Coordinates of C-alpha atoms and ligand atoms in Angstrom, one line a residue:
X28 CA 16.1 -14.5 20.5
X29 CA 13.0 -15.9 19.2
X30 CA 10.2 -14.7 17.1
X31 CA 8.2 -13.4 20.0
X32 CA 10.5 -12.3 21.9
X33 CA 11.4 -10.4 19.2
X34 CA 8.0 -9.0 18.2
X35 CA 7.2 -8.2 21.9
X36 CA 9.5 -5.4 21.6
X37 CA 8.0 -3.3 19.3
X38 CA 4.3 -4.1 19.5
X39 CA 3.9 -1.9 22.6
X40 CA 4.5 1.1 20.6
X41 CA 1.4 0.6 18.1
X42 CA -1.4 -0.7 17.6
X43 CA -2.5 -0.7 13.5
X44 CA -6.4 -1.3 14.5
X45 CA -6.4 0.6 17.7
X46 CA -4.7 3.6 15.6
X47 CA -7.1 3.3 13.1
X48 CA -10.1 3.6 14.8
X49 CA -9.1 6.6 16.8
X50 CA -8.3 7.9 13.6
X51 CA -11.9 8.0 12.7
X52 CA -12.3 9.8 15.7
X53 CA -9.8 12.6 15.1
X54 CA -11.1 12.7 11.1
X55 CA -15.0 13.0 12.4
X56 CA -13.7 16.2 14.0
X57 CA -11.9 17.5 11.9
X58 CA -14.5 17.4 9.7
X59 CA -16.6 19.0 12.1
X60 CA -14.5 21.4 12.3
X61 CA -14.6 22.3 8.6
X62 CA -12.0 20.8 7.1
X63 CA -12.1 18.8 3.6
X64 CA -10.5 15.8 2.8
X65 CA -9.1 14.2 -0.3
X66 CA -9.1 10.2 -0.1
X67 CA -5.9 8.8 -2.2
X68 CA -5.0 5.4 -3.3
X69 CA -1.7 5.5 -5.2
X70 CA 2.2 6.9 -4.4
X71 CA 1.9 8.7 -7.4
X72 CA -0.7 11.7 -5.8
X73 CA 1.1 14.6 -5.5
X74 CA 0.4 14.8 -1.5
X75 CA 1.6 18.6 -1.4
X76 CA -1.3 20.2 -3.7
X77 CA -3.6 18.6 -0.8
X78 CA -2.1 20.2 2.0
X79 CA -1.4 23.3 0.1
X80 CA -5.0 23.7 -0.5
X81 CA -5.3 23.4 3.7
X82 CA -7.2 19.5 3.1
X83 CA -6.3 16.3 4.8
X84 CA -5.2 13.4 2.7
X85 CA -6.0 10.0 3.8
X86 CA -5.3 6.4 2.3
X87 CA -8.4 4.5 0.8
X88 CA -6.6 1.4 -0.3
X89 CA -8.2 -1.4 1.4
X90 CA -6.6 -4.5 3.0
X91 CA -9.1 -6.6 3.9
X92 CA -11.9 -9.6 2.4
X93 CA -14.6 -8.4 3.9
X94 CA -15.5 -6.2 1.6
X95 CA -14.9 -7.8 -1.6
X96 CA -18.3 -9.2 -1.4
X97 CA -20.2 -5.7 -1.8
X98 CA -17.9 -5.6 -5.3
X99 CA -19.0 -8.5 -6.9
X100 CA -21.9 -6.4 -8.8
X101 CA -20.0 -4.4 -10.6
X102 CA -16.0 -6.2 -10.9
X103 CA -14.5 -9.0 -12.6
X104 CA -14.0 -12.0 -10.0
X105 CA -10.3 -12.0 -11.7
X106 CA -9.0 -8.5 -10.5
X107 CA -6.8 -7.6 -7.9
X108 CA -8.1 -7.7 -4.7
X109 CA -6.8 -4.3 -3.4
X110 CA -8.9 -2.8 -6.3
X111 CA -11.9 -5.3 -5.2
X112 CA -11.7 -4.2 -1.4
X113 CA -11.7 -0.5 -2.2
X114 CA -14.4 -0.1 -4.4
X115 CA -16.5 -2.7 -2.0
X116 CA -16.3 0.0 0.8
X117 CA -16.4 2.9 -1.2
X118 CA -20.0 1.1 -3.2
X119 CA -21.5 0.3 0.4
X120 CA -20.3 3.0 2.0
X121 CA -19.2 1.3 4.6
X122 CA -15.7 3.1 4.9
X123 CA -15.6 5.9 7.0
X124 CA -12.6 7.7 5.6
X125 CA -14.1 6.9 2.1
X126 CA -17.4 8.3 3.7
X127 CA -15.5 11.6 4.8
X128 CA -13.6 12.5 1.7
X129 CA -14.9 15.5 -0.2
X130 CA -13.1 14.1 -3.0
X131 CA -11.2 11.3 -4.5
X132 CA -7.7 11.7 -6.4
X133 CA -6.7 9.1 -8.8
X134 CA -4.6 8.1 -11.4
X135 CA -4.2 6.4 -14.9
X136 CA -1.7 4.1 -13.0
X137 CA -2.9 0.3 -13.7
X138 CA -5.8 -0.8 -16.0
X139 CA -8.1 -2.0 -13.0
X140 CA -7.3 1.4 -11.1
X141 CA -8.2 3.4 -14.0
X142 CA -11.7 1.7 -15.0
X143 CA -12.5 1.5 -11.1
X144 CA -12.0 5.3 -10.7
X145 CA -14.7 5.3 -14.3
X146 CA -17.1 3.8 -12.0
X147 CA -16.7 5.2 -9.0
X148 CA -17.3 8.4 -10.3
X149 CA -20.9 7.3 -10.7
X150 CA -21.3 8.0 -6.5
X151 CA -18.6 10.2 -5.7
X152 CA -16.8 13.1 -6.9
X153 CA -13.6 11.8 -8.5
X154 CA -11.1 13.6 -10.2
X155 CA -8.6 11.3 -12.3
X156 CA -4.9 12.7 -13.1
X157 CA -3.7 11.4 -16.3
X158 CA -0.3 9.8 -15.3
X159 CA 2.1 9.3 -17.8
X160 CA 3.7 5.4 -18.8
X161 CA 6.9 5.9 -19.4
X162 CA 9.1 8.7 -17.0
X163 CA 12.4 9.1 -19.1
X164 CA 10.3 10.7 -22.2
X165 CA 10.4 14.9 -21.6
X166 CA 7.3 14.7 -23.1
X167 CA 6.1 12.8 -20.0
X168 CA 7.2 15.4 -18.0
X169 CA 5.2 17.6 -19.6
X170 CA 2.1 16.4 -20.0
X171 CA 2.4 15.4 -15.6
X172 CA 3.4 19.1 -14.8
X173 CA 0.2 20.0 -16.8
X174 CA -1.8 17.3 -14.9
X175 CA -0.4 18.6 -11.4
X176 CA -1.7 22.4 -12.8
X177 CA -5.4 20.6 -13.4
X178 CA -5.2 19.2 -10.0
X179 CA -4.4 22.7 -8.4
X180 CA -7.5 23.9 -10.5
X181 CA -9.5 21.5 -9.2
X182 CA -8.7 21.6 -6.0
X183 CA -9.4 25.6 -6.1
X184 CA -12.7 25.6 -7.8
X185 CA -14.1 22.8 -6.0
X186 CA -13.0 24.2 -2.2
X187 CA -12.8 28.1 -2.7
X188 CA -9.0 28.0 -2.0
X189 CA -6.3 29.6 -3.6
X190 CA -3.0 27.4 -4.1
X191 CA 0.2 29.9 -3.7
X192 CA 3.5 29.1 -4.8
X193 CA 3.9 29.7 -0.8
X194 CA 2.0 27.4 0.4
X195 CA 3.4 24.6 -2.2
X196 CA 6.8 25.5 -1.3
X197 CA 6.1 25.0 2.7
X198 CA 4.3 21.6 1.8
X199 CA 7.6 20.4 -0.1
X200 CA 9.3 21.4 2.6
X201 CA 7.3 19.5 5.3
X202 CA 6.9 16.7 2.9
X203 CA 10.7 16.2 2.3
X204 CA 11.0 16.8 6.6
X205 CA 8.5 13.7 6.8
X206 CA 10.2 11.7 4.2
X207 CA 13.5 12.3 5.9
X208 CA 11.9 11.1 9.2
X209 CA 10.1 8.0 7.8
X210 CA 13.4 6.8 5.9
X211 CA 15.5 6.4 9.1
X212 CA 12.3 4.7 10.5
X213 CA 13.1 2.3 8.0
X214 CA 16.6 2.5 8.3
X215 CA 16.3 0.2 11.8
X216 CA 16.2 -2.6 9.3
X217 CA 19.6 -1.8 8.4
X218 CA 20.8 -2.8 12.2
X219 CA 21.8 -6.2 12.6
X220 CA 20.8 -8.1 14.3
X221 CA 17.1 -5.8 13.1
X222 CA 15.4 -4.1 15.9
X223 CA 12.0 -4.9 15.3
X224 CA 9.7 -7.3 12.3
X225 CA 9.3 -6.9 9.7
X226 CA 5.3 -7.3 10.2
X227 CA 5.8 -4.4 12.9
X228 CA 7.3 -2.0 10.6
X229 CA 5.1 -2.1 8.2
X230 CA 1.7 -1.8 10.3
X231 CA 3.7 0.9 12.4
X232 CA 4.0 3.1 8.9
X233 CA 0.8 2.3 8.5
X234 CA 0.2 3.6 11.9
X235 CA 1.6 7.0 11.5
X236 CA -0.8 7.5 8.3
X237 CA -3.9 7.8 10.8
X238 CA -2.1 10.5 12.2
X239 CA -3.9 13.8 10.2
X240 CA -1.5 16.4 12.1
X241 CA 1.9 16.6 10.2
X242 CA 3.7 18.3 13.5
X243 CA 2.4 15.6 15.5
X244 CA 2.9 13.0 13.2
X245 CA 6.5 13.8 12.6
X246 CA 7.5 13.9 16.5
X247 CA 6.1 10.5 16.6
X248 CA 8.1 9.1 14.1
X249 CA 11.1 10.4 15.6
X250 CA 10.3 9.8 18.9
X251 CA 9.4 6.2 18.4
X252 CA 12.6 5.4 16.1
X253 CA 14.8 7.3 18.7
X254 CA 13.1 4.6 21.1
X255 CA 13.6 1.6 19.0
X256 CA 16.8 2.3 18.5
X257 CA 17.8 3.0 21.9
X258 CA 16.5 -0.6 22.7
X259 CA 18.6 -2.1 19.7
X260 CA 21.4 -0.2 21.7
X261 CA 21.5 -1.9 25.0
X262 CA 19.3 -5.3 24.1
X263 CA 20.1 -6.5 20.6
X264 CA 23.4 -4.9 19.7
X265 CA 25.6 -7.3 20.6
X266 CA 23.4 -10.3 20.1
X267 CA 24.4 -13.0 17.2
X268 CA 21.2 -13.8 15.1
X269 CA 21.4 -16.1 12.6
X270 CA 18.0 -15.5 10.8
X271 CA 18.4 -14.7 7.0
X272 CA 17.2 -10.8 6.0
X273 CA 14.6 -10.8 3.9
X274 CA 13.7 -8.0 1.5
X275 CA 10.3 -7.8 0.4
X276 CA 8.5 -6.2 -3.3
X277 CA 6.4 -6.5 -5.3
X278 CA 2.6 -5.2 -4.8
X279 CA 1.6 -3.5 -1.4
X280 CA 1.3 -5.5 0.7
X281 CA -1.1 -4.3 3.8
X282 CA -3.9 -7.4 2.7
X283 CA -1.4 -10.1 3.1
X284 CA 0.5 -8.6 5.9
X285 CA -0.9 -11.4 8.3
X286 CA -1.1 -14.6 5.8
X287 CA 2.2 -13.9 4.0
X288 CA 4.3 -11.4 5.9
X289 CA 3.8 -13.1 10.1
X290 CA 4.3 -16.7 7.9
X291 CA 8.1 -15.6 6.8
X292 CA 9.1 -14.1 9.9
X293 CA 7.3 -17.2 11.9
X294 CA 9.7 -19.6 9.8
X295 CA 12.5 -18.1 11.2
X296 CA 13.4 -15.3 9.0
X297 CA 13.6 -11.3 9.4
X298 CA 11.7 -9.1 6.8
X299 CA 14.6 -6.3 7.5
X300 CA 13.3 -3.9 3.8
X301 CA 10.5 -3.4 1.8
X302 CA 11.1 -1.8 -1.7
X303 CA 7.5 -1.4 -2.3
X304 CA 4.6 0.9 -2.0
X305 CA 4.3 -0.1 1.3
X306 CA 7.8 0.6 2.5
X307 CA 11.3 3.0 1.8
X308 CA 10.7 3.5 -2.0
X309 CA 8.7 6.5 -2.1
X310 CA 11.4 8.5 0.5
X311 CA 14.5 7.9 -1.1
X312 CA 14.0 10.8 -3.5
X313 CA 13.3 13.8 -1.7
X314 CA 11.8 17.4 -3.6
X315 CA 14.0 19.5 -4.8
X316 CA 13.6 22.5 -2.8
X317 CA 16.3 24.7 -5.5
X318 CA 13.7 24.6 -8.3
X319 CA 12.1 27.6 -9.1
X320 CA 8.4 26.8 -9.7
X321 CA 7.2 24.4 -7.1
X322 CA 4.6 22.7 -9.6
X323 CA 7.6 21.2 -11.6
X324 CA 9.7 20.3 -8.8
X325 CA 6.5 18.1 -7.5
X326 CA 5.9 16.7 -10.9
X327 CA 9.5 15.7 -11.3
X328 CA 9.8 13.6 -7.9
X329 CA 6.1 11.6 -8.1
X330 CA 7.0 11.3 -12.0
X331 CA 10.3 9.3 -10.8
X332 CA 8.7 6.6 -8.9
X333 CA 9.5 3.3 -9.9
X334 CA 6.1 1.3 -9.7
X335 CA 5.7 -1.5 -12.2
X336 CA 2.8 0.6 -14.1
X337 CA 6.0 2.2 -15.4
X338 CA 7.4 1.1 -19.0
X339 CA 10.5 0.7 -19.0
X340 CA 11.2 1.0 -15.5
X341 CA 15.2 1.3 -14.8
X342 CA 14.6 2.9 -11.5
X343 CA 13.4 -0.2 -9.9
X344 CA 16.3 -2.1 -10.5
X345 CA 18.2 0.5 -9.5
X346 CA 16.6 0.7 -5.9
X347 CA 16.9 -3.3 -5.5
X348 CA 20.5 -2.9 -5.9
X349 CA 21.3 -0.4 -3.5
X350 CA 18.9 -2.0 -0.9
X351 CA 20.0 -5.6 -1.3
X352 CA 23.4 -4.3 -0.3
X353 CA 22.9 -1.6 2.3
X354 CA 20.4 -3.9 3.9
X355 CA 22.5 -7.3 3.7
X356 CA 20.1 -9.0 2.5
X357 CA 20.0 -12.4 2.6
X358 CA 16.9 -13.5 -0.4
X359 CA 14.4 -11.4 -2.1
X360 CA 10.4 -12.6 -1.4
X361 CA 8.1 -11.0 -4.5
X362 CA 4.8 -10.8 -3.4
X363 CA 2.2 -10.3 -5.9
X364 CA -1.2 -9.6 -5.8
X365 CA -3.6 -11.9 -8.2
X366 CA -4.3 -10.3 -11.6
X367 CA -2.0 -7.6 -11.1
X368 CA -0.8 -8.3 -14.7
X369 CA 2.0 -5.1 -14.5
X370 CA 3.8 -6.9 -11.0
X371 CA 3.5 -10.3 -12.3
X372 CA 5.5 -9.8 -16.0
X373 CA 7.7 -7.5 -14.6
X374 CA 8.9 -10.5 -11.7
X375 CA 10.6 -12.2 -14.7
X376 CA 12.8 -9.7 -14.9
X377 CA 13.0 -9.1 -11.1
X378 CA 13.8 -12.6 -10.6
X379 CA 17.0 -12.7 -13.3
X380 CA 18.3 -9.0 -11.6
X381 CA 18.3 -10.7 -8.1
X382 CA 19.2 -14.6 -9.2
X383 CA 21.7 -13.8 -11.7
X384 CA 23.1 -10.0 -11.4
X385 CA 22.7 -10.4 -7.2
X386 CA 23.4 -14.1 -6.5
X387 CA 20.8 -14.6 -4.1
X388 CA 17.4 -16.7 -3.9
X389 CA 14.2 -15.2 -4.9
X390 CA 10.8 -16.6 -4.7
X391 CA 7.8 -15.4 -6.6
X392 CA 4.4 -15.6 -4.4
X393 CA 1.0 -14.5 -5.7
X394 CA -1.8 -14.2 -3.5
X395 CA -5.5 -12.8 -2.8
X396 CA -7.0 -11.7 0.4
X397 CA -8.6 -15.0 1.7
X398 CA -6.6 -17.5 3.9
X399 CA -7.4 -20.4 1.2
X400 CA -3.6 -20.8 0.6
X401 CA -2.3 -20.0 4.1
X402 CA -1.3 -24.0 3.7
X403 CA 0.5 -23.7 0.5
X404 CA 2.2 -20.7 1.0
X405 CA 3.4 -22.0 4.5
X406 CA 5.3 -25.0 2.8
X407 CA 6.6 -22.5 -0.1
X408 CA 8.2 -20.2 2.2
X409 CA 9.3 -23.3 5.0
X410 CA 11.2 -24.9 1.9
X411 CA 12.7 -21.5 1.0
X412 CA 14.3 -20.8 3.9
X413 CA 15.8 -23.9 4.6
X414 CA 17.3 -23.6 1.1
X415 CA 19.1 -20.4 2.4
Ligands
SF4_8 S1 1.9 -0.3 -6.5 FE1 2.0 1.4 -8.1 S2 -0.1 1.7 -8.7 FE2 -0.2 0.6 -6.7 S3 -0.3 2.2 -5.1 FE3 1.9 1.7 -5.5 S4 2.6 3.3 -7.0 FE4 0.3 3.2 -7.0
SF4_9 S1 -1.5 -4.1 -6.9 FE1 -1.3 -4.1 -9.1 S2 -3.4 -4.4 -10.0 FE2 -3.6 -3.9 -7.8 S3 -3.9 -1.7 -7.8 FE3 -1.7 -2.0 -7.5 S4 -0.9 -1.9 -9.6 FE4 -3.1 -2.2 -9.8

């Protein structure tokens, strides 16, 4: 089985740019249709206050170079090019889902986040949550459940809505439905020999987020992981492959999907796991649906995430473990974005857990958005695998 034949499998189910543009389409009438919009950019925005308040959420953070050029006014040359690509849309406006969001939602989560948000709230109306640093503190706790009341404020002054415990309640519940759904998505890397890339799983998720009706967007991910694994079923299950799993983390990583993510899997190896914002992390906690008052059952689960911005962050670890050994994997690829200071002094640690506690190889790769390196990192990853 080689690499394309491999990837021919699942490419006919979606299309990341196809599905992208016709979600312009669909948001243009929705919008039309009076509905607002809230444009996030971080795991850590409590999804369920937008759909309680009867908006549409929809991802901002950017993954290409083109517009980093329309940044360069205003941003550092040294910053992270996710930040860079974001605020080069949102400042030219050359974003449509940027264009269509009645308002932006983000967070205290890294320093270049935080100051871009400061900025951006010179065109647009922002409104930044205060996230706390450090989630084991119950002062943390706290201080987010108060910041998740400020949001539902917002959100109620700025769009004449009112925010029941109801309507929270049914948005957990959907939520946690969609969460289920989207882990055993995921959970095809668990197969082995894996039923589809690595490259394709992640642009397929990716997919699904340019979906803007939850029903619909929830039969498709059943549907289509139903169909994959009904494939995996009568054409891969009892095929040997040989290739070494690869678990990704690290930064997201929708920028570098095809310089760093089609170079692994085109040196022969399987990206079967992501533990990153771009992958399982986020839907292996569910809400609790047994607490009382929906606001602090929210606040608890986004609180618990294990991104890098948190100090100390035990939770991380914890995840690498489990998904190292549920997903037999083989190495560990960190992928980090340039400047992102909180990825790139936390890897030391990464790289001892996974060396040392684990006993398998780990490489460290940081990266920008341009294809300078393509060359480089080829070699890197070539020589990596053959250690394997
Ligand atoms: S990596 Fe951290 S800061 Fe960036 S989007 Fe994910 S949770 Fe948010
Ligand atoms: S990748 Fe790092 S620097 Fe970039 S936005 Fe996310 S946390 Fe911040």
């Amino acid at each position: 089985m080689t690499y394309k034949e491999k990837i021919k499998l699942p490419s006919k189910f979606e299309n990341f740019t196809e599905n992208k543009k016709m979600g312009f389409l669909k948001m243009k009438q929705l919008k039309e249709s009076g509905k607002k919009v809230a444009g996030v950019f971080c795991t850590y925005t409590p999804l369920e206050l937008v759909y309680a308040a009867d908006m549409i959420p929809v991802s901002l953070c950017a993954t290409t170079e083109d517009s980093i050029k329309y940044s360069e006014a205003d941003l550092p040359k040294n910053l992270c090019p996710l930040i860079r690509s974001s605020y080069g849309f949102a400042v030219s406006d050359t974003c449509p889902y940027f264009y269509f969001s009645d308002i932006i939602i983000g967070e205290t989560t890294c320093d270049g986040k935080k100051k871009m948000y400061e900025l951006m709230s010179d065109f647009k109306n922002v409104h930044i949550m205060q996230l706390p640093q450090n989630n084991t503190d119950p002062l943390s706790l706290k201080l987010w459940i108060n910041e998740i009341y400020k949001l539902k404020r917002v959100l109620e002054e700025n769009f004449d809505v009112e925010i029941t415990d109801e309507k929270l309640k049914k948005a957990i519940k959907d939520g946690n439905e969609e969460r289920k759904n989207l882990r055993k998505f995921f959970e095809l890397g668990k197969l082995n020999p894996s039923p589809l890339s690595g490259v394709t799983m992640s642009s397929t998720q990716d997919s699904f987020g340019f979906n803007f009706n939850r029903k619909e967007k929830n039969e498709m991910i059943v549907k289509k992981t139903q169909e994959i694994y009904e494939i995996w079923k009568k054409e891969f299950k009892n095929k040997k492959d040989k290739r070494p799993r690869i678990l990704i983390t690290g930064c997201p990583v929708g920028g570098v999907r095809e310089k760093i993510l089609t170079t692994i899997e085109k040196a022969g190896a399987d990206i079967v796991a992501y533990e990153n914002c771009s992958g399982v992390r986020e839907k292996l906690t569910l809400i609790d649906e047994n607490i009382e008052n929906p606001i602090e059952a929210i606040a608890k689960k986004y609180l618990n995430i294990s991104c890098s911005v948190m100090s100390p962050n035990k939770k991380r670890f914890e995840d690498l473990d489990m998904l190292i050994d549920e997903y037999q994997i083989d190495a560990v690829i960190e992928i980090v974005l340039q400047a992102c200071h909180t990825f790139a002094i936390e890897s030391t640690k990464v790289k001892k857990f996974v060396t040392e506690k684990k006993h398998k190889p780990y490489i460290y790769i940081e990266s920008d958005y341009s294809m300078n390196d393509i060359g480089q990192i080829s070699t890197r990853i070539e020589a990596f695998l053959e250690m394997i």
